[in-house]
mmCIF file with all atom_site columns, C-alpha atoms in Angstrom:
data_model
loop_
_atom_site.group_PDB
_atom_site.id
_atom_site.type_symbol
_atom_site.label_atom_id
_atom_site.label_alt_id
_atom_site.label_comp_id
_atom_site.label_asym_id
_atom_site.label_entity_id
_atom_site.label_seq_id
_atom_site.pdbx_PDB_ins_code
_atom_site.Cartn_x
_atom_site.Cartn_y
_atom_site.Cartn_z
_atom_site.occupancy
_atom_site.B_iso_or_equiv
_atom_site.pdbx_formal_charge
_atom_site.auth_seq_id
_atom_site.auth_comp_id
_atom_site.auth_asym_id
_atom_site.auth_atom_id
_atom_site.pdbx_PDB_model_num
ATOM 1   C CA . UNK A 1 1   ? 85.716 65.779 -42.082  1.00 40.00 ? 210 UNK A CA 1
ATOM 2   C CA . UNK A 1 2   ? 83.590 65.673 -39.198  1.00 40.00 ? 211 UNK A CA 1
ATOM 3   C CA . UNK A 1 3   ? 80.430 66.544 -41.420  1.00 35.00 ? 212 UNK A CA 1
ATOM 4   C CA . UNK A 1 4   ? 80.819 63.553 -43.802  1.00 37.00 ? 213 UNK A CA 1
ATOM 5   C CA . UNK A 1 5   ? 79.832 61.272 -40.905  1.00 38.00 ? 214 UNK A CA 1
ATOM 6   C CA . UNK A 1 6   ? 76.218 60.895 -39.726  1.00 39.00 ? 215 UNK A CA 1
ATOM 7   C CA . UNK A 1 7   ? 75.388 61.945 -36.698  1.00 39.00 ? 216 UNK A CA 1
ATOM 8   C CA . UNK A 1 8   ? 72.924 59.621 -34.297  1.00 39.00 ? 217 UNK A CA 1
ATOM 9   C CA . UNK A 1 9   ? 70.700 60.835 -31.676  1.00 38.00 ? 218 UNK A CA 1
ATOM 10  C CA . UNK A 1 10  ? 69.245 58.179 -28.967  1.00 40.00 ? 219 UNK A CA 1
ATOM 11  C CA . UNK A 1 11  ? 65.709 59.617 -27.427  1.00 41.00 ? 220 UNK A CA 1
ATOM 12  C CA . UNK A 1 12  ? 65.180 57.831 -23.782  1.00 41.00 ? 221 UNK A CA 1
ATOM 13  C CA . UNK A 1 13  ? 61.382 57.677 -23.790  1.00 42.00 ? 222 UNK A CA 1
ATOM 14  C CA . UNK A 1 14  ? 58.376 55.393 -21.878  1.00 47.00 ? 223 UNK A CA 1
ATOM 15  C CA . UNK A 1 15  ? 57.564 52.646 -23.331  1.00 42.00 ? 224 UNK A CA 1
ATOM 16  C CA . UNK A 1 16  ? 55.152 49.242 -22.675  1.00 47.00 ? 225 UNK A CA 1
ATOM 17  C CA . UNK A 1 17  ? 56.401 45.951 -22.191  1.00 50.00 ? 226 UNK A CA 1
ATOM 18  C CA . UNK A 1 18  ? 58.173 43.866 -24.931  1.00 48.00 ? 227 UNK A CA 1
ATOM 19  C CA . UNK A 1 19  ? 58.917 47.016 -26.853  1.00 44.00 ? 228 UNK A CA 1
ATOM 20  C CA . UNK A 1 20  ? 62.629 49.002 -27.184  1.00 43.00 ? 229 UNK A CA 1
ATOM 21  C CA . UNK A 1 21  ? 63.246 51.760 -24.675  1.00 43.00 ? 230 UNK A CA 1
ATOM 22  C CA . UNK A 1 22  ? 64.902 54.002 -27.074  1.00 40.00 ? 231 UNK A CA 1
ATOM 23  C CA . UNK A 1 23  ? 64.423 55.279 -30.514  1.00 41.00 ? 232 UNK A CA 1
ATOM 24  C CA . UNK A 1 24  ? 67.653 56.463 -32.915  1.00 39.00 ? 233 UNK A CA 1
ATOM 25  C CA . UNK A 1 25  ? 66.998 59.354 -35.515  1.00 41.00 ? 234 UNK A CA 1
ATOM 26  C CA . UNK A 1 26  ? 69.421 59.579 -37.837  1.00 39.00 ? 235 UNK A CA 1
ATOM 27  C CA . UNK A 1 27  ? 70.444 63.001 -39.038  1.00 43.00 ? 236 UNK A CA 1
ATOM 28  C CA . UNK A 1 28  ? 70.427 63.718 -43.195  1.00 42.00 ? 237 UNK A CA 1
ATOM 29  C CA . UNK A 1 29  ? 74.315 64.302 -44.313  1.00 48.00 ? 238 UNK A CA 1
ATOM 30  C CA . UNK A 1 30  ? 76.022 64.104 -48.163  1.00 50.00 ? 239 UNK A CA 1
ATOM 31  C CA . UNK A 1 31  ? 77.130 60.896 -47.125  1.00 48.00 ? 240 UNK A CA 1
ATOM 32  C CA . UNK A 1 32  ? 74.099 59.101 -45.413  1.00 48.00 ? 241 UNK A CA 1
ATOM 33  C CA . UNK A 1 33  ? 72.442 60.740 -48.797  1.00 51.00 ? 242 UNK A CA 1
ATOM 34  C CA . UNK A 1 34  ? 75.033 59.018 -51.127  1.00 47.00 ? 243 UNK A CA 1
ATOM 35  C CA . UNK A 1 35  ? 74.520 55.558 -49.345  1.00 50.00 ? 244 UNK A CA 1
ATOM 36  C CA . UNK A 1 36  ? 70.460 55.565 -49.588  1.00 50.00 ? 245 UNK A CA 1
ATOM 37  C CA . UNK A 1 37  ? 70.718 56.468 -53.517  1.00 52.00 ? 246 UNK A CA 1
ATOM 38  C CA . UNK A 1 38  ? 73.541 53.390 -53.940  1.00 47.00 ? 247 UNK A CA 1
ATOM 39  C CA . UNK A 1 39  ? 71.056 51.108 -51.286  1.00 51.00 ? 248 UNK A CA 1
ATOM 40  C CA . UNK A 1 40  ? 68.229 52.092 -53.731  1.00 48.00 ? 249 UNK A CA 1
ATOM 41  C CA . UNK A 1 41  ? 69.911 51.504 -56.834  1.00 49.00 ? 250 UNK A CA 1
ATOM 42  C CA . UNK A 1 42  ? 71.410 47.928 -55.919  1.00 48.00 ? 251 UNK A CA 1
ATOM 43  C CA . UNK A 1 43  ? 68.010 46.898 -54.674  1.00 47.00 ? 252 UNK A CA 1
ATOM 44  C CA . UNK A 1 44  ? 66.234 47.867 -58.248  1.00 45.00 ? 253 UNK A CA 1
ATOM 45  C CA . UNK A 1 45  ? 69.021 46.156 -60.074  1.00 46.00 ? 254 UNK A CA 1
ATOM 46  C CA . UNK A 1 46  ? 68.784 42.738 -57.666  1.00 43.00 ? 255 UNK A CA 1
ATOM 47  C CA . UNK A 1 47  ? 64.992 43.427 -57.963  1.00 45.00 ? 256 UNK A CA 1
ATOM 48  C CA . UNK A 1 48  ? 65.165 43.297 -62.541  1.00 43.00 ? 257 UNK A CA 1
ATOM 49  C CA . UNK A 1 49  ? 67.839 40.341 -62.306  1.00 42.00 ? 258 UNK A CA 1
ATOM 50  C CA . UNK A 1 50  ? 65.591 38.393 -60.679  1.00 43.00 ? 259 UNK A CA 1
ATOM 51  C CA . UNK A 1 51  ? 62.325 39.062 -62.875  1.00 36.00 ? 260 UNK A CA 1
ATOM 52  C CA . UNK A 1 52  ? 64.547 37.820 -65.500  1.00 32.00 ? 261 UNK A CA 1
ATOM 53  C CA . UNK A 1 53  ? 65.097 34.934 -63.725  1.00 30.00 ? 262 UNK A CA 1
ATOM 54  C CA . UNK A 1 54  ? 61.635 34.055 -63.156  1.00 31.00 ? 263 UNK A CA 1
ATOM 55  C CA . UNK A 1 55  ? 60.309 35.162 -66.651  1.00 32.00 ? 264 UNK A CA 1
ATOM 56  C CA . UNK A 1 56  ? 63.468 32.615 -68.003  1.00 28.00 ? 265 UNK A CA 1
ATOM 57  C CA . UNK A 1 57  ? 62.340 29.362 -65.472  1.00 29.00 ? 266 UNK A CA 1
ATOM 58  C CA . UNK A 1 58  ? 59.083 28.885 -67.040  1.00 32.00 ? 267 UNK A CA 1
ATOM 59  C CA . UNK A 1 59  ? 60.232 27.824 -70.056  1.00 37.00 ? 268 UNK A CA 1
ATOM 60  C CA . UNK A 1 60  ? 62.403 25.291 -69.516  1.00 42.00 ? 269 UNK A CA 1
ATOM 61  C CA . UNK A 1 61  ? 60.211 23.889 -66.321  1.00 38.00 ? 270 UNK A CA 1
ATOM 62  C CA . UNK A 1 62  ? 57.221 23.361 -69.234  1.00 50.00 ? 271 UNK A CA 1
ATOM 63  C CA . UNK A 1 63  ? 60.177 21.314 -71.165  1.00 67.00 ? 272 UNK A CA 1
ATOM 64  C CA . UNK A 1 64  ? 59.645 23.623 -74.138  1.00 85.00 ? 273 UNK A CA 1
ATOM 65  C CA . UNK A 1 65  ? 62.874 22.471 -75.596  1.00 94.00 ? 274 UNK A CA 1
ATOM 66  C CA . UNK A 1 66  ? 63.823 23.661 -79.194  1.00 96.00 ? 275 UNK A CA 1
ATOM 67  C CA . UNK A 1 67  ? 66.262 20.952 -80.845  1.00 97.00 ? 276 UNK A CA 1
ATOM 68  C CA . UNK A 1 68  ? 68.119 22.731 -83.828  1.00 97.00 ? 277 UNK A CA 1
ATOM 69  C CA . UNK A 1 69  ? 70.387 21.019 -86.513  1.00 97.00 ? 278 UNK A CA 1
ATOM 70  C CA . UNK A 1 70  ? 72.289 21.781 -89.667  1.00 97.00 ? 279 UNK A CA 1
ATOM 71  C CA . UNK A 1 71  ? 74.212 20.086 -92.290  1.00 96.00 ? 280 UNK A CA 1
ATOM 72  C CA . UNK A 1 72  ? 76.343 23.376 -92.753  1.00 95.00 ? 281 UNK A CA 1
ATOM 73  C CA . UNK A 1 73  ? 75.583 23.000 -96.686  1.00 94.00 ? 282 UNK A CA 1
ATOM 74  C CA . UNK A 1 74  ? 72.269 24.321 -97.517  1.00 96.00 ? 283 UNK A CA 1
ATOM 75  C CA . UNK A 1 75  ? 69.830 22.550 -95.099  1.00 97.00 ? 284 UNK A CA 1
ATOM 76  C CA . UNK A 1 76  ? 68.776 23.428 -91.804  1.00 98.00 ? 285 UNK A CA 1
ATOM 77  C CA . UNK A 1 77  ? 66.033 21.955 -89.221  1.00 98.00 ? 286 UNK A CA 1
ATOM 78  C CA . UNK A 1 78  ? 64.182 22.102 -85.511  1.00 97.00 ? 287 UNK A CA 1
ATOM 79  C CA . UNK A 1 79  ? 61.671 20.045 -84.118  1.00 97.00 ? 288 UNK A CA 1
ATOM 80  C CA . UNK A 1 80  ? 59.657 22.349 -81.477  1.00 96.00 ? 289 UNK A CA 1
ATOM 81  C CA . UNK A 1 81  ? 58.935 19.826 -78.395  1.00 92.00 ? 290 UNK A CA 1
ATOM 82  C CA . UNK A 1 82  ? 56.111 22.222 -77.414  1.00 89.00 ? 291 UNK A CA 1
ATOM 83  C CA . UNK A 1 83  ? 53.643 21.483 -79.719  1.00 90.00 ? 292 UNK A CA 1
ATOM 84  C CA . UNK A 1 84  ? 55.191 18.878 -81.723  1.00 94.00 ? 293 UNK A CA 1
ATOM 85  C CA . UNK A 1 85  ? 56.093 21.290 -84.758  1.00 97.00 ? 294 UNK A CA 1
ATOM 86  C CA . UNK A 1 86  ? 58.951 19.959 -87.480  1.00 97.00 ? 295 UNK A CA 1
ATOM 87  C CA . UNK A 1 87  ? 60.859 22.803 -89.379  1.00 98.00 ? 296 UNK A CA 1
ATOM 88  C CA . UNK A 1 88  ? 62.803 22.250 -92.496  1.00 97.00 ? 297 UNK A CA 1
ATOM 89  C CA . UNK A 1 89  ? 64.626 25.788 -94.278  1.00 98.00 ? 298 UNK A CA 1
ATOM 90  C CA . UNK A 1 90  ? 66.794 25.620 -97.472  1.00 97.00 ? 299 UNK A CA 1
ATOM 91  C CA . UNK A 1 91  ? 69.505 27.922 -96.563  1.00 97.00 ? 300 UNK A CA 1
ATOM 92  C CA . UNK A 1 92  ? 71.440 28.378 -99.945  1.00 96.00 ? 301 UNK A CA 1
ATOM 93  C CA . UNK A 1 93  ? 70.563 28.594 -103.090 1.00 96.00 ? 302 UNK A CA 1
ATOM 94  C CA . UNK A 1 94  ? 72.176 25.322 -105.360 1.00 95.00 ? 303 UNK A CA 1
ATOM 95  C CA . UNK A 1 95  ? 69.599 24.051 -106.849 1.00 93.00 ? 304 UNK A CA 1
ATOM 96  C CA . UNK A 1 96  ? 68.252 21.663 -104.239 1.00 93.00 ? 305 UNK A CA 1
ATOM 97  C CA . UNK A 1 97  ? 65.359 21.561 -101.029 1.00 94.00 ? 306 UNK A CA 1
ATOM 98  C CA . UNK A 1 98  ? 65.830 20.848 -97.506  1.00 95.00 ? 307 UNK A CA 1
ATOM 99  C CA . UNK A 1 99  ? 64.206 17.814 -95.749  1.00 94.00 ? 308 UNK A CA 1
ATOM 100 C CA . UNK A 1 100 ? 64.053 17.762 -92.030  1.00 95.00 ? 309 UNK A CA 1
ATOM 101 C CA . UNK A 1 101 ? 63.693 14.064 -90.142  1.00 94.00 ? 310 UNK A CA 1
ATOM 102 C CA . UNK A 1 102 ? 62.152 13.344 -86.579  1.00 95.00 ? 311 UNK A CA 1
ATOM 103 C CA . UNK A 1 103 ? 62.857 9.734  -85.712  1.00 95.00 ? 312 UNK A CA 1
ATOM 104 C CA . UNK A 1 104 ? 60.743 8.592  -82.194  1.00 96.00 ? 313 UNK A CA 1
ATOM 105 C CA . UNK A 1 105 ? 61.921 5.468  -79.963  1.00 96.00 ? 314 UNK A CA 1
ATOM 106 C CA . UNK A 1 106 ? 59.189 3.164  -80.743  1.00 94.00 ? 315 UNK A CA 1
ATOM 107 C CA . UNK A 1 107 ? 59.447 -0.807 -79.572  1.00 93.00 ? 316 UNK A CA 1
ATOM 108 C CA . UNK A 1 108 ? 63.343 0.053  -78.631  1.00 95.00 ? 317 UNK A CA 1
ATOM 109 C CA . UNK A 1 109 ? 63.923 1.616  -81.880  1.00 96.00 ? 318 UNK A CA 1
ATOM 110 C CA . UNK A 1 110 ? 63.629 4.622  -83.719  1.00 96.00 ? 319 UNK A CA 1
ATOM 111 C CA . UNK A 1 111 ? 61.707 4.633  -86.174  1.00 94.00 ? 320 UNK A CA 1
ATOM 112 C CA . UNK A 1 112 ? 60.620 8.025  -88.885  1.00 91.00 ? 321 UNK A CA 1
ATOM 113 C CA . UNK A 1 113 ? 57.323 9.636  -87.009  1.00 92.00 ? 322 UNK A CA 1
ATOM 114 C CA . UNK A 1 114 ? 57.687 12.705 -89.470  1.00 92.00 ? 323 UNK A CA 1
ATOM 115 C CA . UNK A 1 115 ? 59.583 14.408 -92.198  1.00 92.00 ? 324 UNK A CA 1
ATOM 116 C CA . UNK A 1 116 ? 58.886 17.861 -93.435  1.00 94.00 ? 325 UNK A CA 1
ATOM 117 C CA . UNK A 1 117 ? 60.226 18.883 -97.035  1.00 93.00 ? 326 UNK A CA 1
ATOM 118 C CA . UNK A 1 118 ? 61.063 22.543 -98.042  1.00 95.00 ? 327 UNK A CA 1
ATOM 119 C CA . UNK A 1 119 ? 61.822 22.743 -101.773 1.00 93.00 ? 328 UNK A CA 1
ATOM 120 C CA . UNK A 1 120 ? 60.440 26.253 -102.700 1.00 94.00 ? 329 UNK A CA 1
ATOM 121 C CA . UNK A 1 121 ? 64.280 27.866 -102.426 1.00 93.00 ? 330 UNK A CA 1
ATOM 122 C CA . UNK A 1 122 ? 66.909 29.570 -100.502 1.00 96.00 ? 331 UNK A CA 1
ATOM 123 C CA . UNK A 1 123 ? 65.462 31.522 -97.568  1.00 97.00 ? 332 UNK A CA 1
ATOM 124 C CA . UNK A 1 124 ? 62.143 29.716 -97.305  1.00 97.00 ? 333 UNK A CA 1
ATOM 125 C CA . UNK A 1 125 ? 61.015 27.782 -94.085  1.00 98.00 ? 334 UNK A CA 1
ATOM 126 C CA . UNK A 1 126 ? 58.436 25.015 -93.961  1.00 97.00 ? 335 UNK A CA 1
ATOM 127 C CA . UNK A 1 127 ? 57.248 24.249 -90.590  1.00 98.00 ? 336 UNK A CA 1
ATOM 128 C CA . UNK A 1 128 ? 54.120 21.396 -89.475  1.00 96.00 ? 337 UNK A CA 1
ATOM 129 C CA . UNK A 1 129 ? 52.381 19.918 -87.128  1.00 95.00 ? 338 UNK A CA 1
ATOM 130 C CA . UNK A 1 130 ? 54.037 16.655 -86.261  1.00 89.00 ? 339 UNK A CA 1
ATOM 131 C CA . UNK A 1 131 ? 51.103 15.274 -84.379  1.00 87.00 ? 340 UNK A CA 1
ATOM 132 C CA . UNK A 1 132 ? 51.215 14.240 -81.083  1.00 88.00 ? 341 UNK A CA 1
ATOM 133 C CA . UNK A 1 133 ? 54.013 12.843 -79.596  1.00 90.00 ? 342 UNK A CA 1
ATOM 134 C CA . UNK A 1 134 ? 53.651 11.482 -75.676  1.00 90.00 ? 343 UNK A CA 1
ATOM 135 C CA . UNK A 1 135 ? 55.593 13.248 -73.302  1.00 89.00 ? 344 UNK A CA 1
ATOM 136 C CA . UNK A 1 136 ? 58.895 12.222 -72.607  1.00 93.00 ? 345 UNK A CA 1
ATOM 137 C CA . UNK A 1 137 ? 58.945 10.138 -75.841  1.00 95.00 ? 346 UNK A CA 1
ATOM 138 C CA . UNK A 1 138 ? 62.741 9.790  -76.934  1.00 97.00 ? 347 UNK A CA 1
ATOM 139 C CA . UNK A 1 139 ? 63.692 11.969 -80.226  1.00 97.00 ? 348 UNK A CA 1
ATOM 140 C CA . UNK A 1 140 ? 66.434 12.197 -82.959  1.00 97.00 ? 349 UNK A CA 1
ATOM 141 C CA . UNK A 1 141 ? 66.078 14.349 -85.218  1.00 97.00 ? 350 UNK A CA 1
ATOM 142 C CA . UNK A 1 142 ? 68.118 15.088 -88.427  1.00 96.00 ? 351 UNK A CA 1
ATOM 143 C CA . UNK A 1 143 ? 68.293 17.586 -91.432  1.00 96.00 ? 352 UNK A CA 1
ATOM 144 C CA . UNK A 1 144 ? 69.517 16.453 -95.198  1.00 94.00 ? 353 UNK A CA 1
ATOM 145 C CA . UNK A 1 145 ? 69.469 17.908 -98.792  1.00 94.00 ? 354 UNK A CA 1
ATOM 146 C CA . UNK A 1 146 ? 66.766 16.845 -100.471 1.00 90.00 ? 355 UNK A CA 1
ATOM 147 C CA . UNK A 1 147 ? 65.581 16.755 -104.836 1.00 87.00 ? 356 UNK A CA 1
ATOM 148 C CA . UNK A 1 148 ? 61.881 16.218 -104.583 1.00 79.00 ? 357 UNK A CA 1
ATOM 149 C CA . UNK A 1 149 ? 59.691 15.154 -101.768 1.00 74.00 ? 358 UNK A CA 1
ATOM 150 C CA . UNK A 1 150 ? 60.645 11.935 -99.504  1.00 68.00 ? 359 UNK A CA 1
ATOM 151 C CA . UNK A 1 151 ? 57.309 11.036 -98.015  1.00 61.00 ? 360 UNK A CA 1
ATOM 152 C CA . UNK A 1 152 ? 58.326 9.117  -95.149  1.00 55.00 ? 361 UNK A CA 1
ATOM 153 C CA . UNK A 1 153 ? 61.341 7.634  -96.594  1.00 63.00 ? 362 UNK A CA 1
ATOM 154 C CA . UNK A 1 154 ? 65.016 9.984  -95.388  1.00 65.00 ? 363 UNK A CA 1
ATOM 155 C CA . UNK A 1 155 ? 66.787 7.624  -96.971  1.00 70.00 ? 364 UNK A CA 1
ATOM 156 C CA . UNK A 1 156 ? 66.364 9.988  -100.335 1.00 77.00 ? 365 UNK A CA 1
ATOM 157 C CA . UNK A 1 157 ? 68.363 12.413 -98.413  1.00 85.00 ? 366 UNK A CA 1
ATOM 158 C CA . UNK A 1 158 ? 71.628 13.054 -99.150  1.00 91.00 ? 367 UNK A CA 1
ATOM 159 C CA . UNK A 1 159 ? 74.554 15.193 -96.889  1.00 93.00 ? 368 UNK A CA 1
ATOM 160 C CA . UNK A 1 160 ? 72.715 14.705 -93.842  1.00 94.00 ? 369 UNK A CA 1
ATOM 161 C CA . UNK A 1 161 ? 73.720 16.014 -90.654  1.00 96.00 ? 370 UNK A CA 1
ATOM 162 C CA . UNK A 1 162 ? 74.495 13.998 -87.645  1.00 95.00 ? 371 UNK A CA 1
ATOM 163 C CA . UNK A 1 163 ? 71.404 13.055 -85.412  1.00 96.00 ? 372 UNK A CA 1
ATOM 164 C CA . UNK A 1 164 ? 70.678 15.481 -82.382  1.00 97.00 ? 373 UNK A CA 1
ATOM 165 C CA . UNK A 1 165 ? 68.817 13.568 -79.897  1.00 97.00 ? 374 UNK A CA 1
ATOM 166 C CA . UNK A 1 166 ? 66.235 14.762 -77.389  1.00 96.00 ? 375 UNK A CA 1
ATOM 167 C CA . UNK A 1 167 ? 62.754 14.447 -76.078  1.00 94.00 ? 376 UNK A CA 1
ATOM 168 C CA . UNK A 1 168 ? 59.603 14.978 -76.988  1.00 91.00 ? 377 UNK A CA 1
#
């Protein structure tokens, strides 16, 4: 088993100041082999984990937060931080639309900054520019069933889901 083992040679050679005095050559074996193709290998997958890593950060250190809700009947929202975008999609098909609501803290309450109303039918999505929202501006958004569209007034929604809350 003597072969499996690598087998180091020191050279004794001349040599200036501040530098080694000796030199150690390694000779090839199955074994030294083996351990530079695993070396090699761990090194490329250490080197793609941490791409993904770095490609991931961005996008939560820009605060490009996506805040999703649904009544689990037929309505479904988001409200897109980046951007300001409101989403409203009618998931099922009974006859009524979906309304999505973004409320913004405003004078220590929130108040409806923007609704967006979806009433073409199961499987469509409706998204819009909200406007402009300042950064860090406390959110809440919610998504309802909806016959006809609210303007600014939810309260024409009906089996709402519960407020997610967030920030702009």
């Amino acid at each position: 088993m003597d072969w499996l083992q690598p087998t180091a040679y020191v050279t004794h050679h001349a040599h200036p100041p501040g530098r080694p005095s000796f030199s150690i050559n390694e000779r090839t074996t199955p074994m030294s082999k083996l351990r530079t193709r695993l070396s090699t290998t761990a090194a490329a997958a250490v080197a793609v984990c941490g791409v993904a890593t770095i490609v991931a950060a961005p996008a939560q250190a820009a605060g490009r937060m996506v805040y999703k809700v649904s009544n689990g009947n037929g309505a479904y929202g988001e409200f897109r931080s980046y951007g300001e975008v409101v989403c409203a999609t009618d998931t099922k098909a009974d006859g009524h639309g979906a309304m999505t609501i973004v409320a913004a803290l405003q004078g220590g309450s929130y108040r409806v900054w923007f609704t967006v109303y979806e009433g073409a039918g199961a499987g469509h999505t409706l998204c819009k520019d909200g406007g402009d929202l300042a950064e860090g501006t406390k959110i809440m958004v919610s998504t309802c069933l909806q016959d006809g569209s609210p303007g600014r007034d939810p309260r024409s929604g009906f089996a709402c889901s519960a407020w997610k809350y967030g920030t702009a």
